C-alpha positions as CSV (number, residue, x, y, z in Angstrom):
1,M,-78.9,173.2,71.4
2,A,-75.4,171.9,70.7
3,S,-74.2,168.5,71.9
4,T,-72.5,168.4,75.3
5,R,-71.2,165.6,77.4
6,E,-74.7,165.2,79.0
7,W,-76.8,165.9,75.9
8,F,-76.8,164.7,72.3
9,E,-78.5,166.4,69.4
10,S,-79.8,163.4,67.5
11,V,-80.4,159.7,67.7
12,A,-77.5,159.2,65.3
13,E,-75.2,160.9,67.9
14,A,-76.6,158.6,70.6
15,Q,-75.7,155.6,68.3
16,R,-72.2,156.9,67.8
17,R,-71.7,157.3,71.6
18,A,-73.1,153.9,72.2
19,R,-70.7,152.4,69.7
20,K,-67.7,154.1,71.5
21,R,-68.9,153.0,74.9
22,L,-70.1,149.4,74.5
23,P,-68.0,146.2,74.0
24,R,-68.2,145.1,70.4
25,S,-70.4,142.1,71.1
26,V,-72.9,144.2,73.1
27,Y,-73.1,146.9,70.4
28,D,-73.4,144.3,67.6
29,A,-76.2,142.6,69.5
30,I,-78.2,145.8,69.2
31,I,-77.6,146.5,65.5
32,A,-77.7,142.9,64.2
33,G,-80.4,141.6,62.0
34,S,-81.4,138.4,60.4
35,E,-79.6,137.0,57.3
36,R,-78.4,139.8,55.0
37,G,-80.0,142.6,56.9
38,V,-82.1,143.8,54.0
39,T,-85.3,144.3,56.0
40,L,-83.2,145.8,58.8
41,A,-82.0,148.5,56.5
42,D,-85.3,149.0,54.6
43,N,-87.1,149.9,57.9
44,V,-85.0,153.1,57.9
45,A,-84.6,153.6,54.1
46,A,-88.4,153.6,53.5
47,F,-88.9,156.7,55.7
48,S,-86.4,158.5,53.6
49,E,-88.5,157.9,50.5
50,L,-91.5,159.7,52.0
51,G,-91.5,163.5,51.6
52,L,-93.3,166.2,53.6
53,R,-95.5,169.0,52.2
54,P,-94.3,172.2,53.8
55,R,-96.7,175.1,54.6
56,V,-95.9,178.5,55.9
57,A,-97.8,180.9,58.1
58,A,-100.3,178.2,58.7
59,A,-99.7,176.6,62.1
60,P,-100.6,178.0,65.6
61,A,-97.9,179.0,68.0
62,Q,-98.6,175.8,70.1
63,R,-99.1,172.4,68.5
64,E,-101.1,169.5,70.1
65,L,-99.0,166.4,70.5
66,A,-101.0,164.5,73.1
67,T,-103.0,161.3,72.2
68,T,-104.4,158.2,73.8
69,V,-103.2,154.6,73.3
70,L,-105.6,151.9,74.5
71,G,-107.4,154.4,76.7
72,F,-104.3,155.8,78.3
73,P,-103.4,159.5,77.7
74,I,-99.8,160.2,76.7
75,P,-98.2,163.6,76.0
76,F,-96.8,162.6,72.6
77,P,-97.3,159.5,70.4
78,V,-94.1,157.5,71.2
79,L,-94.0,154.3,73.3
80,I,-91.1,152.1,74.5
81,S,-91.0,148.9,72.5
82,P,-90.0,145.7,74.3
83,T,-86.4,144.6,73.9
84,G,-84.7,141.6,75.6
85,V,-81.8,141.6,78.1
86,Q,-80.5,145.1,78.1
87,A,-76.8,144.7,79.0
88,V,-76.0,148.1,77.7
89,H,-76.4,149.6,81.2
90,P,-76.5,148.1,84.7
91,D,-79.9,149.8,85.4
92,A,-81.3,148.3,82.2
93,E,-85.1,148.2,82.0
94,V,-85.6,150.1,85.3
95,A,-83.7,153.1,83.9
96,V,-85.8,153.0,80.7
97,A,-89.0,152.7,82.8
98,R,-88.1,155.8,84.8
99,A,-87.3,157.8,81.7
100,A,-90.6,156.8,80.1
101,A,-92.4,157.7,83.3
102,S,-90.7,161.1,83.3
103,A,-91.9,161.6,79.8
104,G,-95.3,160.4,80.7
105,T,-95.4,157.6,78.2
106,I,-96.0,153.8,78.1
107,M,-93.2,151.3,78.9
108,I,-93.6,147.8,77.3
109,L,-91.4,145.3,79.2
110,S,-90.1,142.3,77.4
111,S,-90.7,138.9,79.1
112,F,-87.0,138.3,78.2
113,A,-86.0,141.4,80.2
114,S,-83.2,141.3,82.8
115,K,-85.2,143.1,85.5
116,P,-88.3,141.8,87.4
117,L,-91.5,143.2,86.1
118,E,-92.5,144.2,89.7
119,E,-89.4,146.6,89.8
120,V,-90.3,148.0,86.4
121,V,-93.9,148.7,87.3
122,A,-92.8,150.4,90.5
123,A,-90.6,152.7,88.3
124,N,-93.4,153.3,85.8
125,P,-97.0,152.4,86.7
126,L,-97.9,152.8,83.0
127,T,-96.2,149.5,82.1
128,F,-97.4,146.9,79.6
129,F,-96.0,143.4,79.6
130,Q,-94.9,141.6,76.4
131,I,-95.1,137.8,76.1
132,Y,-94.4,135.1,73.5
133,W,-96.4,131.9,73.0
134,L,-94.1,129.9,75.2
135,G,-94.7,126.7,77.1
136,T,-98.1,125.3,78.1
137,R,-101.3,127.1,78.5
138,D,-100.9,126.7,82.3
139,R,-97.5,128.3,82.0
140,L,-98.9,131.2,80.1
141,R,-101.9,131.6,82.4
142,A,-99.5,131.8,85.4
143,L,-97.4,134.4,83.6
144,L,-100.5,136.5,83.1
145,E,-101.5,136.1,86.7
146,R,-98.1,137.4,87.8
147,A,-98.5,140.4,85.4
148,K,-101.9,141.2,86.8
149,A,-100.7,141.0,90.4
150,A,-97.8,143.3,89.6
151,G,-100.1,146.0,88.3
152,V,-99.4,145.7,84.5
153,K,-101.8,147.8,82.5
154,G,-101.9,145.7,79.3
155,I,-100.5,142.7,77.5
156,V,-98.5,142.7,74.2
157,V,-98.2,139.3,72.4
158,T,-95.3,139.2,70.0
159,L,-95.9,137.2,66.9
160,D,-93.1,138.5,64.6
161,W,-90.3,136.3,65.9
162,S,-90.1,133.0,64.2
163,F,-86.5,132.2,63.2
164,A,-84.2,129.9,65.1
165,T,-80.7,130.2,63.8
166,R,-80.8,132.7,60.9
167,R,-79.6,135.8,62.8
168,D,-76.3,135.9,60.9
169,W,-75.9,139.6,59.9
170,E,-73.0,140.7,62.1
171,S,-74.3,138.3,64.8
172,P,-72.0,138.5,67.8
173,F,-71.0,135.9,70.4
174,I,-73.5,136.0,73.3
175,P,-72.8,133.6,76.1
176,D,-75.5,131.6,77.9
177,R,-73.7,132.2,81.2
178,L,-70.8,134.3,82.3
179,T,-68.6,131.3,83.1
180,L,-64.8,131.7,83.8
181,R,-64.1,130.6,80.2
182,N,-66.6,133.0,78.7
183,M,-65.3,135.9,80.8
184,I,-61.8,135.2,79.6
185,K,-63.0,135.1,76.1
186,L,-64.9,138.4,76.4
187,A,-62.3,140.2,78.7
188,P,-60.4,142.0,75.9
189,Q,-63.7,143.6,74.7
190,A,-64.7,144.6,78.2
191,L,-61.3,146.0,79.0
192,A,-61.3,148.0,75.8
193,R,-64.5,149.8,77.2
194,P,-63.5,150.6,80.8
195,A,-66.4,153.1,81.4
196,W,-69.0,150.4,80.6
197,L,-67.2,147.8,82.7
198,W,-66.7,150.2,85.6
199,A,-70.4,151.1,85.6
200,Y,-71.1,147.4,86.5
201,L,-68.1,146.9,88.9
202,R,-69.0,149.9,91.0
203,R,-72.4,148.3,91.6
204,G,-70.7,145.0,92.5
205,K,-72.3,143.1,89.6
206,L,-71.8,141.7,86.1
207,P,-74.3,141.9,83.3
208,N,-77.4,139.8,84.1
209,L,-78.0,137.1,81.5
210,T,-81.0,135.6,83.2
211,V,-84.7,136.4,82.5
212,P,-86.4,136.6,85.9
213,N,-89.9,137.2,84.5
214,L,-90.0,133.7,83.1
215,A,-88.9,132.0,86.3
216,L,-91.2,129.2,87.5
217,P,-92.3,129.2,91.1
218,G,-89.6,127.8,93.4
219,Q,-87.0,127.6,90.6
220,R,-84.1,129.9,89.6
221,P,-84.6,132.3,86.7
222,P,-83.7,130.7,83.4
223,T,-80.9,132.1,81.3
224,F,-81.9,133.9,78.1
225,F,-81.0,130.9,76.0
226,E,-82.7,128.5,78.3
227,A,-85.9,130.5,77.8
228,Y,-85.2,130.8,74.1
229,F,-84.8,127.0,73.9
230,E,-88.2,126.6,75.6
231,W,-89.8,129.0,73.1
232,M,-88.2,127.2,70.1
233,H,-89.7,123.9,71.3
234,T,-93.2,125.3,71.8
235,P,-95.4,124.7,68.8
236,P,-96.3,128.1,67.3
237,P,-99.7,129.5,68.2
238,T,-102.8,129.2,66.0
239,W,-105.5,131.8,65.8
240,T,-107.5,129.6,68.2
241,D,-104.7,129.7,70.7
242,L,-104.6,133.5,70.4
243,A,-108.3,133.7,70.9
244,W,-107.9,131.6,74.1
245,L,-105.1,133.8,75.3
246,R,-107.3,136.9,74.7
247,K,-109.9,135.4,77.0
248,Q,-107.4,135.0,79.8
249,W,-106.7,138.8,80.0
250,D,-109.5,141.3,80.7
251,G,-107.5,144.4,80.0
252,P,-105.9,146.0,76.9
253,F,-104.6,143.3,74.6
254,L,-102.2,144.1,71.6
255,L,-100.8,141.8,68.9
256,K,-97.4,142.8,67.7
257,G,-96.0,141.7,64.4
258,I,-98.8,142.2,61.9
259,L,-97.7,142.7,58.2
260,H,-100.5,141.2,56.3
261,P,-104.0,142.7,56.0
262,E,-105.7,139.3,56.5
263,D,-103.8,138.9,59.8
264,A,-105.0,142.4,60.8
265,R,-108.6,141.3,60.1
266,R,-108.1,138.1,62.1
267,A,-106.8,140.2,65.0
268,V,-109.9,142.3,65.0
269,A,-112.1,139.1,64.9
270,L,-110.4,137.6,68.0
271,G,-111.0,140.8,70.0
272,A,-107.6,142.4,70.1
273,D,-107.7,146.0,71.1
274,A,-104.7,147.0,69.0
275,I,-102.0,145.7,66.7
276,S,-98.5,146.8,66.0
277,V,-97.3,146.8,62.4
278,S,-93.9,145.3,62.9
279,N,-91.2,143.1,61.4
280,H,-89.3,142.7,64.7
281,G,-86.8,145.4,63.7
282,G,-85.5,143.4,60.9
283,N,-84.7,140.5,63.2
284,N,-87.0,137.9,61.7
285,L,-87.9,137.2,58.1
286,D,-85.3,139.0,56.0
287,G,-86.9,140.3,52.8
288,A,-90.1,141.3,54.5
289,P,-91.0,144.9,53.7
290,A,-90.4,147.8,56.0
291,S,-93.2,148.3,58.5
292,I,-94.1,151.8,57.1
293,R,-94.6,150.3,53.6
294,V,-97.4,148.0,54.6
295,L,-99.0,150.4,57.1
296,P,-101.5,151.9,54.6
297,V,-102.9,148.6,53.5
298,I,-103.2,147.5,57.1
299,V,-105.1,150.7,58.0
300,E,-107.4,150.1,55.0
301,A,-108.0,146.5,56.1
302,V,-109.2,147.2,59.6
303,G,-111.2,150.3,58.8
304,G,-110.8,152.0,62.2
305,Q,-112.0,149.0,64.1
306,I,-108.8,148.7,66.1
307,E,-105.9,150.9,67.1
308,I,-102.8,150.6,65.0
309,L,-99.2,151.2,66.2
310,L,-96.1,151.0,64.1
311,D,-92.7,149.6,65.1
312,G,-89.5,149.8,63.1
313,G,-87.1,152.4,61.8
314,I,-88.1,155.4,63.9
315,R,-85.1,157.7,64.3
316,R,-86.5,161.2,64.4
317,G,-89.7,163.1,65.0
318,S,-90.4,163.5,61.3
319,D,-90.6,159.7,61.1
320,V,-93.3,159.7,63.8
321,V,-95.2,162.3,61.8
322,K,-95.0,160.2,58.6
323,A,-96.3,157.1,60.4
324,L,-99.2,159.1,61.9
325,A,-100.0,160.6,58.5
326,L,-100.4,157.1,57.1
327,G,-102.7,156.0,59.9
328,A,-100.8,154.9,63.0
329,R,-102.1,156.0,66.4
330,A,-98.5,156.0,67.8
331,V,-95.1,154.4,67.3
332,L,-92.8,152.2,69.3
333,I,-89.1,152.7,69.5
334,G,-86.4,150.1,70.2
335,R,-82.8,150.6,69.1
336,A,-83.1,154.4,69.5
337,Y,-83.7,154.3,73.3
338,L,-81.1,151.5,73.7
339,W,-78.5,153.8,72.2
340,G,-79.6,156.5,74.5
341,L,-79.4,154.1,77.5
342,A,-75.9,153.1,76.5
343,A,-74.8,156.7,75.9
344,N,-76.0,158.1,79.2
345,G,-78.2,155.8,81.2
346,E,-81.7,157.0,82.2
347,A,-80.8,160.6,81.1
348,G,-79.9,159.3,77.7
349,V,-83.3,157.6,77.3
350,R,-85.0,160.9,78.3
351,N,-82.8,162.7,75.8
352,V,-84.0,160.4,73.0
353,L,-87.6,160.8,74.0
354,E,-87.2,164.6,74.1
355,L,-85.6,164.6,70.7
356,L,-88.5,162.7,69.2
357,R,-91.1,164.9,71.0
358,S,-89.5,168.2,69.8
359,G,-89.0,166.7,66.3
360,I,-92.7,165.9,66.1
361,D,-93.5,169.5,67.2
362,E,-91.1,171.0,64.7
363,T,-92.4,168.9,61.8
364,L,-96.0,169.9,62.6
365,L,-94.9,173.5,62.5
366,G,-93.2,173.0,59.1
367,I,-96.2,171.4,57.5
368,G,-98.7,173.8,59.0
369,K,-100.6,171.4,61.3
370,A,-102.1,172.3,64.7
371,S,-102.3,168.7,66.0
372,V,-101.1,165.2,65.5
373,H,-104.8,164.3,65.0
374,D,-105.0,166.5,61.9
375,L,-102.4,164.5,59.9
376,G,-103.2,162.5,56.8
377,P,-101.6,161.2,53.6
378,D,-102.0,164.6,51.9
379,D,-99.3,165.9,54.2
380,L,-96.8,163.5,52.5
381,V,-95.2,163.2,49.2
382,I,-95.5,159.5,48.5
383,P,-93.6,158.0,45.6
384,P,-95.3,155.7,43.1
385,N,-95.1,152.0,44.2
386,F,-93.9,153.0,47.7
387,S,-95.8,150.0,49.2
388,A,-94.8,147.6,46.4
389,G,-91.6,146.3,48.1
390,L,-88.1,147.0,49.2
391,S,-86.3,150.1,48.0
392,T,-83.8,149.8,45.1
393,T,-81.1,151.1,47.3
394,V,-81.6,148.5,50.0
395,A,-82.3,145.6,47.7
396,H,-78.8,146.0,46.2
397,W,-77.1,146.8,49.5
398,R,-74.3,144.3,50.3
399,C,-72.3,146.0,53.1
400,R,-71.2,143.7,55.9
401,D,-69.4,146.1,58.1
402,P,-71.8,148.1,60.4
403,S,-69.1,150.7,61.0
404,S,-69.2,151.7,57.3
405,H,-72.9,151.2,56.8
406,P,-74.2,153.5,54.1
407,L,-77.7,153.8,55.8
408,P,-78.3,154.8,59.4
409,L,-79.4,151.9,61.4
C-alpha cells in the first residue's frame, strides 16, 4: 500500500519522518555511533552483500513465520531490542511495549529506560529485562528481585558496551538534567519541531531524563548520566561474575554482545539459555565487524547447544530471512522501531513490525520456502570472504554528515 499520513511503506520512510519530526539532538542520539561510525555502517552494508536465491512455483500459498524464543511462542522472529531513554515520544517504552504486545512478540526493556518496568510489563506481559553489570552484587540481586516481582519473563545481560568517552560520530549534546540553562540552550531545536514539543506539553511534561528502574529503595531515580557514571566506575564482570549472576535468576537468561566464538562457548558453559550476536548497534568498539558477518562462526562454535539471536542492521524483512538462513533463531531491532515511534507513536512501532513481518513472508515466497524453519545457507548467495572483515565500501567511508549518508543507517 502507498504511504499515507498514518502509514509508511518502509523503515527508510520511518527514518525520514523521524528526522523531520525530532529535534536535531534527539535524532542524532539515535543515529550516532562510536568513533568514525565504521561498524555502525557495516551493520547495514553487510546485509547488502548477501544475495538471495529465488525460486518460482515452489512455495505454498501460506508461509509459516511463527517460532519460539526461550520457550515463548511468537508469530514471527522479530523482538524488541533494549534501548535507553526514549525521548522520541512521550509514551516511550510503554508505547513500544503495547505495539509489541499487539504483534505478539517479546519486549526487552532497558534498565536505562525512562518508564518503570512495572508499567511496561503491564503493557506487555511478554517482557524481558536488560541489565548491565552495575554496582555491587547486592545491588544487582535487588534489581533481579524487582524484575521478578514485576513479572519479567527473562533477563538479558548486555556485555557489548565498554566505551566511556568515544561516542564521537555526530554525537549530540545530551543534558544530564533539564535545567533552565539547558532548556534555553536546547529551545531553538525544540521550537523548530513544534509537533514533537506539543506532544509533550499537552501531557503536561518534558522529556524524562531519569532512569527509574535503577532507583535504590527510598531514593529518587538517578539521571541517565548518574547511572552511567555508576556503571563506568564498576569493574567489568568476569566469567565468574556472570556465572554467579546466572545462579541468581531461575528463568530464561540471555547474554547480549557476543562476537567471538570462544565467548559463545563460555556462555554455553556458564548455563546461559541464549546469546545475542551484537556489537551494540555500532555504539561500542568501532572497527568490530557487522554482527551478520560473525554469525556463521558463532553458530558453528555452539553447535546447537544454545539459542542464537542477532542484533544489528535489520531494516527489512529480507534482512531477517538472511539472518535466519545463517543460523539465528530470531533477530532484535533497535533503531528501526525508534524511528517508527518518533514518526507515529505506538502505531508507528506497529507499522515497523508489520513491515518486517510482511517482508519476511514475501521473501519466503520469493525463495520458495514454506517456513522460516526451512531456511539455510543454500538459500543465500554468499560472497567469498564475507566473514573476513569490513566491506570495502564501508572501510573507505568518510562521510560525517548523516543527512547525506551514502548508506542507510
